CSV table of C-alpha atoms (C1' of nucleotides) in Angstrom, one decimal:
chain,number,residue,atom,x,y,z
A,1,UNK,CA,9.8,9.1,-1.0
A,2,UNK,CA,12.6,7.4,0.8
A,3,UNK,CA,13.2,4.6,3.2
A,4,UNK,CA,13.8,1.0,2.1
A,5,UNK,CA,10.9,-1.3,3.0
A,6,UNK,CA,11.6,-3.2,6.2
A,7,UNK,CA,11.7,-6.9,7.0
A,8,UNK,CA,8.0,-7.4,7.7
A,9,UNK,CA,6.2,-10.7,7.9
A,10,UNK,CA,9.4,-12.4,8.9
A,11,UNK,CA,9.4,-15.9,7.5
A,12,UNK,CA,6.1,-16.9,6.0
A,13,UNK,CA,4.1,-19.6,7.8
A,14,UNK,CA,4.0,-19.9,11.6
A,15,UNK,CA,0.3,-19.5,11.3
A,16,UNK,CA,-1.9,-22.4,11.7
A,17,UNK,CA,-4.1,-23.0,8.6
A,18,UNK,CA,-7.8,-22.8,9.1
A,19,UNK,CA,-8.6,-23.7,5.5
A,20,UNK,CA,-7.0,-25.7,2.8
A,21,UNK,CA,-6.4,-22.6,0.7
A,22,UNK,CA,-4.9,-20.6,3.4
A,23,UNK,CA,-1.4,-21.6,2.4
A,24,UNK,CA,-2.1,-20.5,-1.2
A,25,UNK,CA,-3.5,-17.2,0.1
A,26,UNK,CA,-0.4,-16.6,2.0
A,27,UNK,CA,1.8,-17.6,-0.9
A,28,UNK,CA,0.2,-14.9,-3.0
A,29,UNK,CA,1.0,-12.4,-0.3
A,30,UNK,CA,4.6,-13.5,0.1
A,31,UNK,CA,5.0,-14.0,-3.6
A,32,UNK,CA,4.1,-10.4,-4.3
A,33,UNK,CA,6.4,-9.2,-1.6
A,34,UNK,CA,9.2,-11.5,-2.7
A,35,UNK,CA,9.0,-10.2,-6.3
A,36,UNK,CA,8.9,-6.5,-5.3
A,37,UNK,CA,11.3,-6.4,-2.3
A,38,UNK,CA,14.6,-6.0,-4.1
A,39,UNK,CA,13.1,-3.7,-6.7
A,40,UNK,CA,11.7,-1.5,-4.0
A,41,UNK,CA,15.0,-1.3,-2.2
A,42,UNK,CA,16.7,-0.3,-5.4
A,43,UNK,CA,14.1,2.3,-6.1
A,44,UNK,CA,14.4,3.7,-2.6
A,45,UNK,CA,18.1,4.1,-3.1
A,46,UNK,CA,17.2,6.3,-6.1
A,47,UNK,CA,14.7,8.3,-4.0
A,48,UNK,CA,11.9,6.7,-5.9
A,49,UNK,CA,9.1,4.4,-5.1
A,50,UNK,CA,6.5,2.0,-6.5
A,51,UNK,CA,4.3,4.7,-8.1
A,52,UNK,CA,7.3,6.2,-9.9
A,53,UNK,CA,8.2,2.7,-11.1
A,54,UNK,CA,4.7,2.1,-12.4
A,55,UNK,CA,4.9,5.3,-14.4
A,56,UNK,CA,8.3,4.5,-15.8
A,57,UNK,CA,7.1,1.0,-16.6
A,58,UNK,CA,4.1,2.1,-18.6
A,59,UNK,CA,5.9,5.0,-20.4
A,60,UNK,CA,8.7,2.6,-21.4
A,61,UNK,CA,6.2,0.4,-23.1
A,62,UNK,CA,4.0,3.1,-24.5
A,63,UNK,CA,6.3,5.9,-25.8
A,64,UNK,CA,4.5,9.1,-26.6
A,65,UNK,CA,1.6,8.2,-24.4
A,66,UNK,CA,-0.5,11.2,-23.3
A,67,UNK,CA,-1.2,12.1,-19.7
A,68,UNK,CA,-4.8,11.1,-20.0
A,69,UNK,CA,-4.1,7.7,-21.3
A,70,UNK,CA,-1.5,7.2,-18.6
A,71,UNK,CA,-4.0,8.1,-15.9
A,72,UNK,CA,-6.4,5.6,-17.4
A,73,UNK,CA,-3.9,2.8,-17.3
A,74,UNK,CA,-2.6,3.5,-13.9
A,75,UNK,CA,-6.1,3.9,-12.5
A,76,UNK,CA,-5.3,6.9,-10.4
A,77,UNK,CA,-6.5,10.5,-10.5
A,78,UNK,CA,-4.8,13.3,-12.4
A,79,UNK,CA,-3.8,14.9,-9.2
A,80,UNK,CA,-2.3,11.8,-7.8
A,81,UNK,CA,-0.3,11.3,-11.0
A,82,UNK,CA,1.0,14.9,-10.9
A,83,UNK,CA,3.5,14.8,-8.1
A,84,UNK,CA,5.4,11.6,-9.0
A,85,UNK,CA,5.3,12.5,-12.7
A,86,UNK,CA,6.7,16.0,-12.1
A,87,UNK,CA,9.5,14.5,-10.0
A,88,UNK,CA,10.4,12.2,-12.9
A,89,UNK,CA,10.4,15.1,-15.3
A,90,UNK,CA,12.5,17.3,-13.0
A,91,UNK,CA,15.0,14.5,-12.7
A,92,UNK,CA,15.0,14.2,-16.4
A,93,UNK,CA,13.9,10.6,-16.4
A,94,UNK,CA,10.8,11.5,-18.4
A,95,UNK,CA,10.4,14.1,-21.1
A,96,UNK,CA,7.0,15.8,-21.8
A,97,UNK,CA,6.6,17.4,-25.2
A,98,UNK,CA,3.7,18.7,-27.2
A,99,UNK,CA,3.6,16.9,-30.5
A,100,UNK,CA,3.9,18.8,-33.8
A,101,UNK,CA,0.3,18.2,-34.9
A,102,UNK,CA,-1.5,17.2,-31.8
A,103,UNK,CA,-0.7,20.2,-29.5
A,104,UNK,CA,-3.6,19.4,-27.3
A,105,UNK,CA,-2.0,16.6,-25.4
A,106,UNK,CA,1.5,16.1,-24.2
A,107,UNK,CA,3.5,13.1,-25.1
A,108,UNK,CA,5.7,11.4,-22.5
A,109,UNK,CA,8.9,9.5,-23.2
A,110,UNK,CA,11.7,8.1,-21.1
A,111,UNK,CA,15.1,9.7,-21.3
A,112,UNK,CA,18.1,7.4,-21.4
A,113,UNK,CA,18.5,7.8,-17.6
A,114,UNK,CA,14.8,7.0,-17.2
A,115,UNK,CA,15.1,3.9,-19.3
A,116,UNK,CA,18.1,2.8,-17.3
A,117,UNK,CA,16.3,3.0,-14.0
A,118,UNK,CA,13.1,1.4,-15.3
A,119,UNK,CA,15.2,-1.4,-16.7
A,120,UNK,CA,17.1,-2.0,-13.5
A,121,UNK,CA,14.1,-1.9,-11.3
A,122,UNK,CA,12.1,-4.2,-13.5
A,123,UNK,CA,15.2,-6.4,-13.8
A,124,UNK,CA,15.1,-7.1,-10.1
A,125,UNK,CA,11.5,-8.3,-10.4
A,126,UNK,CA,12.2,-10.3,-13.6
A,127,UNK,CA,15.2,-11.9,-12.0
A,128,UNK,CA,13.1,-13.3,-9.1
A,129,UNK,CA,10.6,-14.6,-11.6
A,130,UNK,CA,13.2,-16.2,-13.8
A,131,UNK,CA,14.9,-18.0,-11.0
A,132,UNK,CA,11.5,-19.3,-9.8
A,133,UNK,CA,10.6,-20.5,-13.3
A,134,UNK,CA,14.0,-22.1,-13.7
A,135,UNK,CA,13.6,-23.9,-10.4
A,136,UNK,CA,10.3,-25.5,-11.3
A,137,UNK,CA,10.7,-26.1,-15.0
A,138,UNK,CA,8.6,-25.3,-18.0
A,139,UNK,CA,5.5,-27.3,-17.0
A,140,UNK,CA,5.4,-25.7,-13.6
A,141,UNK,CA,5.8,-22.3,-15.2
A,142,UNK,CA,3.0,-23.0,-17.5
A,143,UNK,CA,0.8,-24.0,-14.6
A,144,UNK,CA,1.7,-20.7,-12.8
A,145,UNK,CA,0.7,-18.7,-15.8
A,146,UNK,CA,-2.5,-20.5,-16.2
A,147,UNK,CA,-3.5,-19.9,-12.6
A,148,UNK,CA,-2.5,-16.3,-12.6
A,149,UNK,CA,-4.4,-15.6,-15.8
A,150,UNK,CA,-7.5,-17.2,-14.3
A,151,UNK,CA,-7.1,-15.0,-11.2
A,152,UNK,CA,-6.4,-11.9,-13.2
A,153,UNK,CA,-9.4,-12.4,-15.4
A,154,UNK,CA,-11.7,-13.2,-12.6
A,155,UNK,CA,-13.1,-9.7,-12.3
B,1,UNK,CA,-11.4,4.0,5.9
B,2,UNK,CA,-14.1,3.9,3.3
B,3,UNK,CA,-14.5,3.9,-0.4
B,4,UNK,CA,-14.5,0.8,-2.5
B,5,UNK,CA,-11.3,0.5,-4.6
B,6,UNK,CA,-11.8,1.7,-8.2
B,7,UNK,CA,-11.4,0.0,-11.5
B,8,UNK,CA,-7.8,0.8,-12.1
B,9,UNK,CA,-5.5,-0.7,-14.7
B,10,UNK,CA,-8.5,-1.5,-16.8
B,11,UNK,CA,-7.9,-4.7,-18.6
B,12,UNK,CA,-4.4,-6.0,-18.2
B,13,UNK,CA,-2.2,-6.0,-21.3
B,14,UNK,CA,-2.4,-3.2,-23.9
B,15,UNK,CA,1.3,-2.6,-23.1
B,16,UNK,CA,3.9,-3.8,-25.6
B,17,UNK,CA,6.3,-6.3,-24.0
B,18,UNK,CA,9.9,-5.3,-23.8
B,19,UNK,CA,11.1,-8.5,-22.2
B,20,UNK,CA,9.9,-12.1,-22.3
B,21,UNK,CA,9.1,-11.9,-18.6
B,22,UNK,CA,7.1,-8.7,-18.8
B,23,UNK,CA,3.9,-10.7,-19.2
B,24,UNK,CA,4.6,-12.7,-16.0
B,25,UNK,CA,5.5,-9.5,-14.2
B,26,UNK,CA,2.2,-8.0,-15.1
B,27,UNK,CA,0.4,-11.3,-14.2
B,28,UNK,CA,1.7,-11.0,-10.7
B,29,UNK,CA,0.4,-7.5,-10.4
B,30,UNK,CA,-3.1,-8.3,-11.8
B,31,UNK,CA,-3.1,-11.6,-10.0
B,32,UNK,CA,-2.7,-9.9,-6.6
B,33,UNK,CA,-5.3,-7.3,-7.5
B,34,UNK,CA,-7.6,-10.0,-8.8
B,35,UNK,CA,-7.4,-11.9,-5.6
B,36,UNK,CA,-7.9,-8.9,-3.3
B,37,UNK,CA,-10.5,-6.9,-5.3
B,38,UNK,CA,-13.7,-8.5,-4.0
B,39,UNK,CA,-12.3,-8.9,-0.5
B,40,UNK,CA,-11.4,-5.2,-0.4
B,41,UNK,CA,-14.8,-4.2,-1.6
B,42,UNK,CA,-16.4,-6.3,1.1
B,43,UNK,CA,-14.2,-4.9,3.8
B,44,UNK,CA,-14.9,-1.4,2.6
B,45,UNK,CA,-18.6,-2.0,3.1
B,46,UNK,CA,-17.8,-2.9,6.7
B,47,UNK,CA,-15.8,0.3,7.1
B,48,UNK,CA,-12.6,-1.8,7.2
B,49,UNK,CA,-9.6,-2.2,5.0
B,50,UNK,CA,-6.6,-4.3,4.3
B,51,UNK,CA,-4.7,-3.6,7.5
B,52,UNK,CA,-7.7,-4.6,9.5
B,53,UNK,CA,-8.1,-7.8,7.6
B,54,UNK,CA,-4.4,-8.6,8.1
B,55,UNK,CA,-4.9,-8.3,11.9
B,56,UNK,CA,-8.1,-10.3,11.8
B,57,UNK,CA,-6.4,-13.0,9.7
B,58,UNK,CA,-3.5,-13.4,12.0
B,59,UNK,CA,-5.4,-13.3,15.2
B,60,UNK,CA,-7.9,-15.9,13.8
B,61,UNK,CA,-4.9,-18.3,13.3
B,62,UNK,CA,-3.1,-17.4,16.5
B,63,UNK,CA,-5.7,-17.0,19.2
B,64,UNK,CA,-4.3,-15.5,22.4
B,65,UNK,CA,-1.5,-13.9,20.5
B,66,UNK,CA,0.2,-11.0,22.3
B,67,UNK,CA,0.5,-7.5,20.9
B,68,UNK,CA,4.2,-7.8,20.5
B,69,UNK,CA,4.0,-11.0,18.5
B,70,UNK,CA,1.4,-9.5,16.3
B,71,UNK,CA,3.6,-6.6,15.6
B,72,UNK,CA,6.4,-9.0,14.6
B,73,UNK,CA,4.3,-11.0,12.3
B,74,UNK,CA,2.7,-7.9,10.6
B,75,UNK,CA,6.0,-6.2,10.4
B,76,UNK,CA,4.6,-2.8,11.3
B,77,UNK,CA,5.3,-0.5,14.3
B,78,UNK,CA,3.4,-0.5,17.5
B,79,UNK,CA,2.0,2.9,16.7
B,80,UNK,CA,0.9,1.8,13.3
B,81,UNK,CA,-0.9,-1.2,14.8
B,82,UNK,CA,-2.6,0.8,17.4
B,83,UNK,CA,-5.2,2.6,15.4
B,84,UNK,CA,-6.7,-0.2,13.4
B,85,UNK,CA,-6.5,-2.6,16.3
B,86,UNK,CA,-8.3,-0.2,18.6
B,87,UNK,CA,-11.0,0.1,16.0
B,88,UNK,CA,-11.4,-3.6,15.9
B,89,UNK,CA,-11.6,-3.7,19.7
B,90,UNK,CA,-14.2,-0.9,19.8
B,91,UNK,CA,-16.3,-2.7,17.3
B,92,UNK,CA,-16.1,-5.8,19.4
B,93,UNK,CA,-14.4,-7.8,16.6
B,94,UNK,CA,-11.4,-8.5,18.8
B,95,UNK,CA,-11.1,-8.9,22.5
B,96,UNK,CA,-8.0,-8.0,24.5
B,97,UNK,CA,-7.6,-9.6,27.9
B,98,UNK,CA,-4.8,-10.0,30.3
B,99,UNK,CA,-4.2,-13.6,31.0
B,100,UNK,CA,-4.6,-15.0,34.5
B,101,UNK,CA,-0.9,-15.7,35.0
B,102,UNK,CA,0.8,-13.6,32.4
B,103,UNK,CA,-0.5,-10.2,33.2
B,104,UNK,CA,2.3,-8.5,31.4
B,105,UNK,CA,1.0,-9.1,27.9
B,106,UNK,CA,-2.5,-8.9,26.6
B,107,UNK,CA,-4.0,-11.7,24.7
B,108,UNK,CA,-6.0,-11.1,21.6
B,109,UNK,CA,-8.9,-13.1,20.3
B,110,UNK,CA,-11.6,-12.7,17.8
B,111,UNK,CA,-15.2,-12.4,18.8
B,112,UNK,CA,-17.9,-14.3,16.9
B,113,UNK,CA,-18.5,-11.2,14.9
B,114,UNK,CA,-14.8,-10.8,14.2
B,115,UNK,CA,-14.5,-14.4,13.1
B,116,UNK,CA,-17.4,-13.9,10.8
B,117,UNK,CA,-15.9,-10.9,9.1
B,118,UNK,CA,-12.5,-12.5,8.8
B,119,UNK,CA,-14.0,-15.6,7.3
B,120,UNK,CA,-16.1,-13.7,4.8
B,121,UNK,CA,-13.3,-11.5,3.7
B,122,UNK,CA,-10.9,-14.4,3.4
B,123,UNK,CA,-13.5,-16.4,1.6
B,124,UNK,CA,-13.6,-13.9,-1.2
B,125,UNK,CA,-9.9,-14.4,-1.7
B,126,UNK,CA,-10.1,-18.2,-1.4
B,127,UNK,CA,-12.9,-18.3,-3.8
B,128,UNK,CA,-10.9,-16.6,-6.5
B,129,UNK,CA,-8.0,-19.0,-5.9
B,130,UNK,CA,-10.3,-22.1,-5.9
B,131,UNK,CA,-11.8,-21.2,-9.2
B,132,UNK,CA,-8.4,-20.6,-10.7
B,133,UNK,CA,-7.1,-23.9,-9.4
B,134,UNK,CA,-10.2,-25.7,-10.6
B,135,UNK,CA,-9.8,-24.2,-14.0
B,136,UNK,CA,-6.2,-25.4,-14.5
B,137,UNK,CA,-6.4,-28.7,-12.7
B,138,UNK,CA,-4.1,-30.3,-10.1
B,139,UNK,CA,-0.9,-30.2,-12.1
B,140,UNK,CA,-1.2,-26.6,-12.9
B,141,UNK,CA,-2.0,-25.8,-9.3
B,142,UNK,CA,1.1,-27.7,-8.2
B,143,UNK,CA,3.1,-25.7,-10.6
B,144,UNK,CA,1.7,-22.5,-9.3
B,145,UNK,CA,2.6,-23.4,-5.7
B,146,UNK,CA,6.1,-24.4,-6.7
B,147,UNK,CA,6.7,-21.1,-8.5
B,148,UNK,CA,5.2,-19.0,-5.6
B,149,UNK,CA,7.2,-20.9,-3.0
B,150,UNK,CA,10.4,-20.2,-5.0
B,151,UNK,CA,9.5,-16.5,-5.2
B,152,UNK,CA,8.5,-16.2,-1.6
B,153,UNK,CA,11.6,-17.8,-0.4
B,154,UNK,CA,13.9,-15.8,-2.7
B,155,UNK,CA,14.8,-13.3,0.1
C,1,DA,C1',9.7,-2.3,49.8
C,2,DT,C1',12.0,0.0,46.5
C,3,DT,C1',14.0,-0.3,42.2
C,4,DC,C1',14.5,-2.1,37.7
C,5,DT,C1',12.7,-3.8,33.4
C,6,DA,C1',9.5,-5.4,29.8
C,7,DA,C1',5.0,-4.9,27.5
C,8,DA,C1',1.7,-2.0,26.3
C,9,DG,C1',-0.5,2.5,25.4
C,10,DT,C1',-0.4,7.3,23.9
C,11,DC,C1',0.9,11.8,21.9
C,12,DA,C1',3.0,14.7,18.5
C,13,DA,C1',5.2,15.5,14.2
C,14,DC,C1',6.0,14.0,9.8
C,15,DG,C1',6.0,11.6,4.9
C,16,DT,C1',3.7,9.7,1.1
C,17,DG,C1',0.0,8.1,-1.8
C,18,DG,C1',-4.3,8.5,-2.6
C,19,DT,C1',-9.0,11.1,-2.9
C,20,DT,C1',-12.6,15.5,-4.3
C,21,DG,C1',-13.6,19.8,-5.6
C,22,DA,C1',-12.6,24.0,-7.8
C,23,DC,C1',-10.3,26.7,-10.8
C,24,DA,C1',-6.7,28.3,-14.4
C,25,DT,C1',-4.3,27.7,-18.7
C,26,DG,C1',-3.4,26.4,-23.5
C,27,DA,C1',-4.7,25.1,-28.0
C,28,DG,C1',-7.8,23.3,-31.6
C,29,DG,C1',-12.8,23.4,-33.6
C,30,DC,C1',-16.7,26.1,-35.0
D,1,DG,C1',-14.7,35.3,-30.4
D,2,DC,C1',-16.4,31.4,-28.1
D,3,DC,C1',-16.6,26.6,-26.8
D,4,DT,C1',-14.5,22.5,-25.5
D,5,DC,C1',-11.0,19.3,-24.3
D,6,DA,C1',-6.5,18.1,-22.2
D,7,DT,C1',-3.6,19.6,-18.9
D,8,DG,C1',-2.0,21.9,-14.7
D,9,DT,C1',-2.5,23.5,-10.0
D,10,DC,C1',-4.4,24.7,-5.4
D,11,DA,C1',-6.6,23.4,-1.1
D,12,DA,C1',-8.6,20.2,1.9
D,13,DC,C1',-9.0,15.8,3.4
D,14,DC,C1',-8.1,10.7,4.7
D,15,DA,C1',-5.4,6.3,5.4
D,16,DC,C1',-1.4,4.2,6.5
D,17,DG,C1',2.9,4.1,7.7
D,18,DT,C1',7.2,6.1,10.1
D,19,DT,C1',10.3,8.2,14.7
D,20,DG,C1',10.7,10.0,19.0
D,21,DA,C1',9.4,10.7,23.5
D,22,DC,C1',6.9,9.8,26.9
D,23,DT,C1',3.4,7.2,30.6
D,24,DT,C1',1.3,3.2,32.6
D,25,DT,C1',1.2,-1.4,34.2
D,26,DA,C1',2.9,-5.2,36.3
D,27,DG,C1',6.3,-8.8,37.1
D,28,DA,C1',11.3,-9.5,38.8
D,29,DA,C1',15.3,-8.6,41.6
D,30,DT,C1',17.9,-6.9,45.3
DNA sequence: ATTCTAAAGTCAACGTGGTTGACATGAGGC
DNA sequence: GCCTCATGTCAACCACGTTGACTTTAGAAT
């Protein structure tokens, strides 16, 4: 976990389009990168990366989530979760306690520091989105949401 | 290189939203996954994965591209390109020839088989986009493009 | 012709994000 | 006391990326 992501892909375009939807396809790629670029750079400065952010993001929105539920949501294996989560606990960004009644599962929460980092990383992403939405106005934003929902639900 | 990507993330949502843009942020995540899911599954069946597809995609749109230019566009190192590209050449999906006059650089092209796989993989992605665009109509699609361009160009 | 340089190829070491499989621990249910 | 479930941990593996250090190839320059 280190290293800021590099330039990559340069400027989009420069490729001739073979199909009418190639431009849209590339926009999805560069859009994803555009949204995450600053956030990844910020996380890298903190010695963290995307998987850590995903954990922080989910735990922030589901305080007292158990490990098993977190695994489900992230869609990764228990072992894959282990390392990044332990790092977050070591760094005191996440606390892991057994609850009073339900001792069987551990409950995860963000510490103040964890909340701060989650917020800042996500803020970078939200900032990019906000500026884009502002640029195109409410109707454009609504269109974007409609398309993305259709894509997200296409599986 | 093998294994189809697994479910992961389940259904989107189920997370409480801390900010007004959280929904959009998650839409970007699930949108990217939604677009690439089928394509990745298809590629996995061919024993290929995303990096191979990126190579095929670029070479298809820039026939006779040199290795150096490909590295630039993909934004990865020469060594990182080497393995997947060699696999593609071994499988006769890509040909690599020195040109008559410019012997210094090799020129890459897709074979018929390479073109076919590139097309099918990209078709899966374009299909998802097309259905989404059809669902929201031309104005929604235009909004989507506007937002994505703003995001892509935000760096 | 020899030397210099640019493009490409190759090797080794490493980091990180995943995967399985196997096994240990901790705590509630019966 | 045992069973079971949630969690933790170890080892092996794979894919994808990185640097660094070289070699090979072939055009360019003196």
